[in-house]
């Protein structure tokens, strides 16, 4: 059964991820959480500005380290 996750960030971060084909990077601070993420999991994208709330969602297709 897939898990649900919330990814918070500023609008510019979302714009960049979309320009990169939907690739989302994470810092080493949350590596343990990233390890728990699996293909098929859902991610809710959350921003605080210009509105506060969920602005979209995605499904994890694959993970990789670069």
PDB file of N, CA and C in Angstrom, residues 2-63:
ATOM      1  N   UNK A   2       0.632   2.206  -0.887  1.00  0.00           N
ATOM      2  CA  UNK A   2       1.488   3.394  -0.954  1.00  0.00           C
ATOM      3  C   UNK A   2       1.347   4.289   0.273  1.00  0.00           C
ATOM      4  N   UNK A   3       2.408   5.009   0.560  1.00  0.00           N
ATOM      5  CA  UNK A   3       2.412   5.996   1.644  1.00  0.00           C
ATOM      6  C   UNK A   3       2.181   7.378   1.062  1.00  0.00           C
ATOM      7  N   UNK A   4       1.757   8.303   1.910  1.00  0.00           N
ATOM      8  CA  UNK A   4       1.570   9.712   1.537  1.00  0.00           C
ATOM      9  C   UNK A   4       2.628  10.543   2.242  1.00  0.00           C
ATOM     10  N   UNK A   5       3.209  11.503   1.523  1.00  0.00           N
ATOM     11  CA  UNK A   5       4.257  12.376   2.049  1.00  0.00           C
ATOM     12  C   UNK A   5       3.907  13.822   1.745  1.00  0.00           C
ATOM     13  N   UNK A   6       4.442  14.738   2.541  1.00  0.00           N
ATOM     14  CA  UNK A   6       4.299  16.176   2.276  1.00  0.00           C
ATOM     15  C   UNK A   6       5.692  16.738   2.027  1.00  0.00           C
ATOM     16  N   UNK A   7       5.845  17.462   0.921  1.00  0.00           N
ATOM     17  CA  UNK A   7       7.103  18.130   0.591  1.00  0.00           C
ATOM     18  C   UNK A   7       6.832  19.635   0.603  1.00  0.00           C
ATOM     19  N   UNK A   8       7.478  20.337   1.511  1.00  0.00           N
ATOM     20  CA  UNK A   8       7.285  21.783   1.637  1.00  0.00           C
ATOM     21  C   UNK A   8       8.457  22.522   1.011  1.00  0.00           C
ATOM     22  N   UNK A   9       8.166  23.641   0.379  1.00  0.00           N
ATOM     23  CA  UNK A   9       9.222  24.440  -0.224  1.00  0.00           C
ATOM     24  C   UNK A   9       8.676  25.714  -0.818  1.00  0.00           C
ATOM     25  N   UNK A  10       9.568  26.643  -1.145  1.00  0.00           N
ATOM     26  CA  UNK A  10       9.140  27.905  -1.759  1.00  0.00           C
ATOM     27  C   UNK A  10       8.744  27.694  -3.222  1.00  0.00           C
ATOM     28  N   UNK A  11       7.896  28.574  -3.765  1.00  0.00           N
ATOM     29  CA  UNK A  11       7.458  28.447  -5.157  1.00  0.00           C
ATOM     30  C   UNK A  11       8.601  28.319  -6.160  1.00  0.00           C
ATOM     31  N   UNK A  12       9.712  29.041  -5.963  1.00  0.00           N
ATOM     32  CA  UNK A  12      10.835  28.958  -6.906  1.00  0.00           C
ATOM     33  C   UNK A  12      11.408  27.543  -6.965  1.00  0.00           C
ATOM     34  N   UNK A  13      11.387  26.836  -5.847  1.00  0.00           N
ATOM     35  CA  UNK A  13      11.888  25.465  -5.817  1.00  0.00           C
ATOM     36  C   UNK A  13      10.989  24.558  -6.676  1.00  0.00           C
ATOM     37  N   UNK A  14       9.672  24.778  -6.626  1.00  0.00           N
ATOM     38  CA  UNK A  14       8.740  23.990  -7.435  1.00  0.00           C
ATOM     39  C   UNK A  14       8.942  24.280  -8.915  1.00  0.00           C
ATOM     40  N   UNK A  15       9.118  25.565  -9.236  1.00  0.00           N
ATOM     41  CA  UNK A  15       9.339  25.950 -10.635  1.00  0.00           C
ATOM     42  C   UNK A  15      10.585  25.259 -11.187  1.00  0.00           C
ATOM     43  N   UNK A  16      11.657  25.248 -10.407  1.00  0.00           N
ATOM     44  CA  UNK A  16      12.901  24.620 -10.846  1.00  0.00           C
ATOM     45  C   UNK A  16      12.714  23.110 -11.056  1.00  0.00           C
ATOM     46  N   UNK A  17      12.037  22.468 -10.115  1.00  0.00           N
ATOM     47  CA  UNK A  17      11.808  21.019 -10.227  1.00  0.00           C
ATOM     48  C   UNK A  17      11.010  20.698 -11.486  1.00  0.00           C
ATOM     49  N   UNK A  18      10.025  21.505 -11.805  1.00  0.00           N
ATOM     50  CA  UNK A  18       9.226  21.269 -13.008  1.00  0.00           C
ATOM     51  C   UNK A  18      10.063  21.453 -14.267  1.00  0.00           C
ATOM     52  N   UNK A  19      10.934  22.454 -14.266  1.00  0.00           N
ATOM     53  CA  UNK A  19      11.805  22.678 -15.421  1.00  0.00           C
ATOM     54  C   UNK A  19      12.793  21.522 -15.605  1.00  0.00           C
ATOM     55  N   UNK A  20      13.115  20.835 -14.523  1.00  0.00           N
ATOM     56  CA  UNK A  20      14.067  19.718 -14.577  1.00  0.00           C
ATOM     57  C   UNK A  20      13.352  18.386 -14.854  1.00  0.00           C
ATOM     58  N   UNK A  21      12.141  18.448 -15.321  1.00  0.00           N
ATOM     59  CA  UNK A  21      11.413  17.229 -15.662  1.00  0.00           C
ATOM     60  C   UNK A  21      10.800  16.506 -14.481  1.00  0.00           C
ATOM     61  N   UNK A  22      10.537  17.239 -13.419  1.00  0.00           N
ATOM     62  CA  UNK A  22       9.907  16.628 -12.248  1.00  0.00           C
ATOM     63  C   UNK A  22      10.872  16.004 -11.271  1.00  0.00           C
ATOM     64  N   UNK A  23      12.169  16.276 -11.426  1.00  0.00           N
ATOM     65  CA  UNK A  23      13.170  15.745 -10.498  1.00  0.00           C
ATOM     66  C   UNK A  23      13.219  16.644  -9.277  1.00  0.00           C
ATOM     67  N   UNK A  24      13.177  16.036  -8.116  1.00  0.00           N
ATOM     68  CA  UNK A  24      13.179  16.776  -6.860  1.00  0.00           C
ATOM     69  C   UNK A  24      14.365  16.319  -6.031  1.00  0.00           C
ATOM     70  N   UNK A  25      15.192  17.231  -5.576  1.00  0.00           N
ATOM     71  CA  UNK A  25      16.348  16.898  -4.756  1.00  0.00           C
ATOM     72  C   UNK A  25      16.076  17.143  -3.287  1.00  0.00           C
ATOM     73  N   UNK A  26      16.807  16.449  -2.439  1.00  0.00           N
ATOM     74  CA  UNK A  26      16.676  16.642  -0.996  1.00  0.00           C
ATOM     75  C   UNK A  26      18.053  16.835  -0.385  1.00  0.00           C
ATOM     76  N   UNK A  27      18.098  17.495   0.754  1.00  0.00           N
ATOM     77  CA  UNK A  27      19.368  17.716   1.450  1.00  0.00           C
ATOM     78  C   UNK A  27      19.715  16.483   2.285  1.00  0.00           C
ATOM     79  N   UNK A  28      20.964  16.415   2.700  1.00  0.00           N
ATOM     80  CA  UNK A  28      21.417  15.274   3.501  1.00  0.00           C
ATOM     81  C   UNK A  28      20.713  15.216   4.858  1.00  0.00           C
ATOM     82  N   UNK A  29      20.148  16.341   5.312  1.00  0.00           N
ATOM     83  CA  UNK A  29      19.455  16.380   6.602  1.00  0.00           C
ATOM     84  C   UNK A  29      18.250  15.452   6.634  1.00  0.00           C
ATOM     85  N   UNK A  30      17.627  15.220   5.482  1.00  0.00           N
ATOM     86  CA  UNK A  30      16.434  14.377   5.460  1.00  0.00           C
ATOM     87  C   UNK A  30      16.663  13.069   4.700  1.00  0.00           C
ATOM     88  N   UNK A  31      17.901  12.668   4.610  1.00  0.00           N
ATOM     89  CA  UNK A  31      18.239  11.437   3.886  1.00  0.00           C
ATOM     90  C   UNK A  31      17.497  10.215   4.431  1.00  0.00           C
ATOM     91  N   UNK A  32      17.393  10.109   5.759  1.00  0.00           N
ATOM     92  CA  UNK A  32      16.703   8.961   6.346  1.00  0.00           C
ATOM     93  C   UNK A  32      15.250   8.891   5.880  1.00  0.00           C
ATOM     94  N   UNK A  33      14.595  10.037   5.776  1.00  0.00           N
ATOM     95  CA  UNK A  33      13.204  10.071   5.292  1.00  0.00           C
ATOM     96  C   UNK A  33      13.164   9.664   3.823  1.00  0.00           C
ATOM     97  N   UNK A  34      14.147  10.151   3.042  1.00  0.00           N
ATOM     98  CA  UNK A  34      14.216   9.813   1.618  1.00  0.00           C
ATOM     99  C   UNK A  34      14.353   8.303   1.434  1.00  0.00           C
ATOM    100  N   UNK A  35      15.132   7.671   2.307  1.00  0.00           N
ATOM    101  CA  UNK A  35      15.328   6.228   2.221  1.00  0.00           C
ATOM    102  C   UNK A  35      14.006   5.480   2.396  1.00  0.00           C
ATOM    103  N   UNK A  36      13.060   6.039   3.153  1.00  0.00           N
ATOM    104  CA  UNK A  36      11.766   5.406   3.401  1.00  0.00           C
ATOM    105  C   UNK A  36      10.811   5.538   2.212  1.00  0.00           C
ATOM    106  N   UNK A  37      11.082   6.479   1.332  1.00  0.00           N
ATOM    107  CA  UNK A  37      10.240   6.738   0.169  1.00  0.00           C
ATOM    108  C   UNK A  37      10.333   5.584  -0.822  1.00  0.00           C
ATOM    109  N   UNK A  38       9.200   5.170  -1.381  1.00  0.00           N
ATOM    110  CA  UNK A  38       9.172   4.046  -2.314  1.00  0.00           C
ATOM    111  C   UNK A  38       8.433   4.406  -3.599  1.00  0.00           C
ATOM    112  N   UNK A  39       8.746   3.705  -4.664  1.00  0.00           N
ATOM    113  CA  UNK A  39       8.008   3.879  -5.913  1.00  0.00           C
ATOM    114  C   UNK A  39       6.533   3.617  -5.648  1.00  0.00           C
ATOM    115  N   UNK A  40       5.684   4.470  -6.215  1.00  0.00           N
ATOM    116  CA  UNK A  40       4.246   4.355  -6.015  1.00  0.00           C
ATOM    117  C   UNK A  40       3.712   5.202  -4.881  1.00  0.00           C
ATOM    118  N   UNK A  41       4.600   5.748  -4.023  1.00  0.00           N
ATOM    119  CA  UNK A  41       4.157   6.638  -2.948  1.00  0.00           C
ATOM    120  C   UNK A  41       3.657   7.960  -3.535  1.00  0.00           C
ATOM    121  N   UNK A  42       2.788   8.616  -2.796  1.00  0.00           N
ATOM    122  CA  UNK A  42       2.235   9.915  -3.199  1.00  0.00           C
ATOM    123  C   UNK A  42       2.923  11.027  -2.429  1.00  0.00           C
ATOM    124  N   UNK A  43       3.145  12.158  -3.096  1.00  0.00           N
ATOM    125  CA  UNK A  43       3.730  13.331  -2.451  1.00  0.00           C
ATOM    126  C   UNK A  43       2.816  14.515  -2.671  1.00  0.00           C
ATOM    127  N   UNK A  44       2.444  15.193  -1.577  1.00  0.00           N
ATOM    128  CA  UNK A  44       1.681  16.435  -1.651  1.00  0.00           C
ATOM    129  C   UNK A  44       2.675  17.589  -1.590  1.00  0.00           C
ATOM    130  N   UNK A  45       2.569  18.539  -2.525  1.00  0.00           N
ATOM    131  CA  UNK A  45       3.469  19.688  -2.580  1.00  0.00           C
ATOM    132  C   UNK A  45       2.823  20.876  -1.886  1.00  0.00           C
ATOM    133  N   UNK A  46       3.510  21.403  -0.880  1.00  0.00           N
ATOM    134  CA  UNK A  46       2.975  22.435   0.005  1.00  0.00           C
ATOM    135  C   UNK A  46       3.814  23.708  -0.081  1.00  0.00           C
ATOM    136  N   UNK A  47       3.153  24.865  -0.132  1.00  0.00           N
ATOM    137  CA  UNK A  47       3.833  26.162  -0.093  1.00  0.00           C
ATOM    138  C   UNK A  47       3.179  27.046   0.962  1.00  0.00           C
ATOM    139  N   UNK A  48       3.922  28.067   1.411  1.00  0.00           N
ATOM    140  CA  UNK A  48       3.396  29.039   2.363  1.00  0.00           C
ATOM    141  C   UNK A  48       3.032  30.357   1.691  1.00  0.00           C
ATOM    142  N   UNK A  49       3.619  30.609   0.510  1.00  0.00           N
ATOM    143  CA  UNK A  49       3.368  31.862  -0.212  1.00  0.00           C
ATOM    144  C   UNK A  49       3.181  31.549  -1.687  1.00  0.00           C
ATOM    145  N   UNK A  50       2.462  32.251  -2.463  1.00  0.00           N
ATOM    146  CA  UNK A  50       1.588  33.379  -2.125  1.00  0.00           C
ATOM    147  C   UNK A  50       0.300  32.942  -1.442  1.00  0.00           C
ATOM    148  N   UNK A  51       0.012  31.643  -1.474  1.00  0.00           N
ATOM    149  CA  UNK A  51      -1.099  31.094  -0.697  1.00  0.00           C
ATOM    150  C   UNK A  51      -0.513  30.004   0.188  1.00  0.00           C
ATOM    151  N   UNK A  52      -1.214  29.652   1.227  1.00  0.00           N
ATOM    152  CA  UNK A  52      -0.721  28.612   2.120  1.00  0.00           C
ATOM    153  C   UNK A  52      -1.558  27.360   1.899  1.00  0.00           C
ATOM    154  N   UNK A  53      -0.895  26.307   1.417  1.00  0.00           N
ATOM    155  CA  UNK A  53      -1.620  25.068   1.224  1.00  0.00           C
ATOM    156  C   UNK A  53      -0.964  24.165   0.203  1.00  0.00           C
ATOM    157  N   UNK A  54      -1.652  23.085  -0.090  1.00  0.00           N
ATOM    158  CA  UNK A  54      -1.176  22.104  -1.069  1.00  0.00           C
ATOM    159  C   UNK A  54      -1.441  22.661  -2.465  1.00  0.00           C
ATOM    160  N   UNK A  55      -0.410  22.657  -3.313  1.00  0.00           N
ATOM    161  CA  UNK A  55      -0.561  23.197  -4.668  1.00  0.00           C
ATOM    162  C   UNK A  55      -0.520  22.110  -5.734  1.00  0.00           C
ATOM    163  N   UNK A  56      -0.305  20.882  -5.323  1.00  0.00           N
ATOM    164  CA  UNK A  56      -0.271  19.788  -6.283  1.00  0.00           C
ATOM    165  C   UNK A  56       0.167  18.507  -5.623  1.00  0.00           C
ATOM    166  N   UNK A  57       0.236  17.458  -6.438  1.00  0.00           N
ATOM    167  CA  UNK A  57       0.690  16.180  -5.920  1.00  0.00           C
ATOM    168  C   UNK A  57       1.445  15.433  -7.008  1.00  0.00           C
ATOM    169  N   UNK A  58       2.154  14.416  -6.616  1.00  0.00           N
ATOM    170  CA  UNK A  58       2.884  13.592  -7.569  1.00  0.00           C
ATOM    171  C   UNK A  58       2.985  12.173  -7.064  1.00  0.00           C
ATOM    172  N   UNK A  59       3.393  11.298  -7.947  1.00  0.00           N
ATOM    173  CA  UNK A  59       3.604   9.899  -7.609  1.00  0.00           C
ATOM    174  C   UNK A  59       5.074   9.575  -7.856  1.00  0.00           C
ATOM    175  N   UNK A  60       5.723   8.950  -6.898  1.00  0.00           N
ATOM    176  CA  UNK A  60       7.128   8.594  -7.030  1.00  0.00           C
ATOM    177  C   UNK A  60       7.250   7.488  -8.074  1.00  0.00           C
ATOM    178  N   UNK A  61       8.021   7.757  -9.111  1.00  0.00           N
ATOM    179  CA  UNK A  61       8.250   6.757 -10.167  1.00  0.00           C
ATOM    180  C   UNK A  61       9.548   6.002  -9.933  1.00  0.00           C
ATOM    181  N   UNK A  62      10.583   6.735  -9.528  1.00  0.00           N
ATOM    182  CA  UNK A  62      11.864   6.106  -9.228  1.00  0.00           C
ATOM    183  C   UNK A  62      12.688   7.036  -8.357  1.00  0.00           C
ATOM    184  N   UNK A  63      13.711   6.490  -7.710  1.00  0.00           N
ATOM    185  CA  UNK A  63      14.651   7.268  -6.896  1.00  0.00           C
ATOM    186  C   UNK A  63      16.047   7.008  -7.433  1.00  0.00           C
TER     187      UNK A  63
END
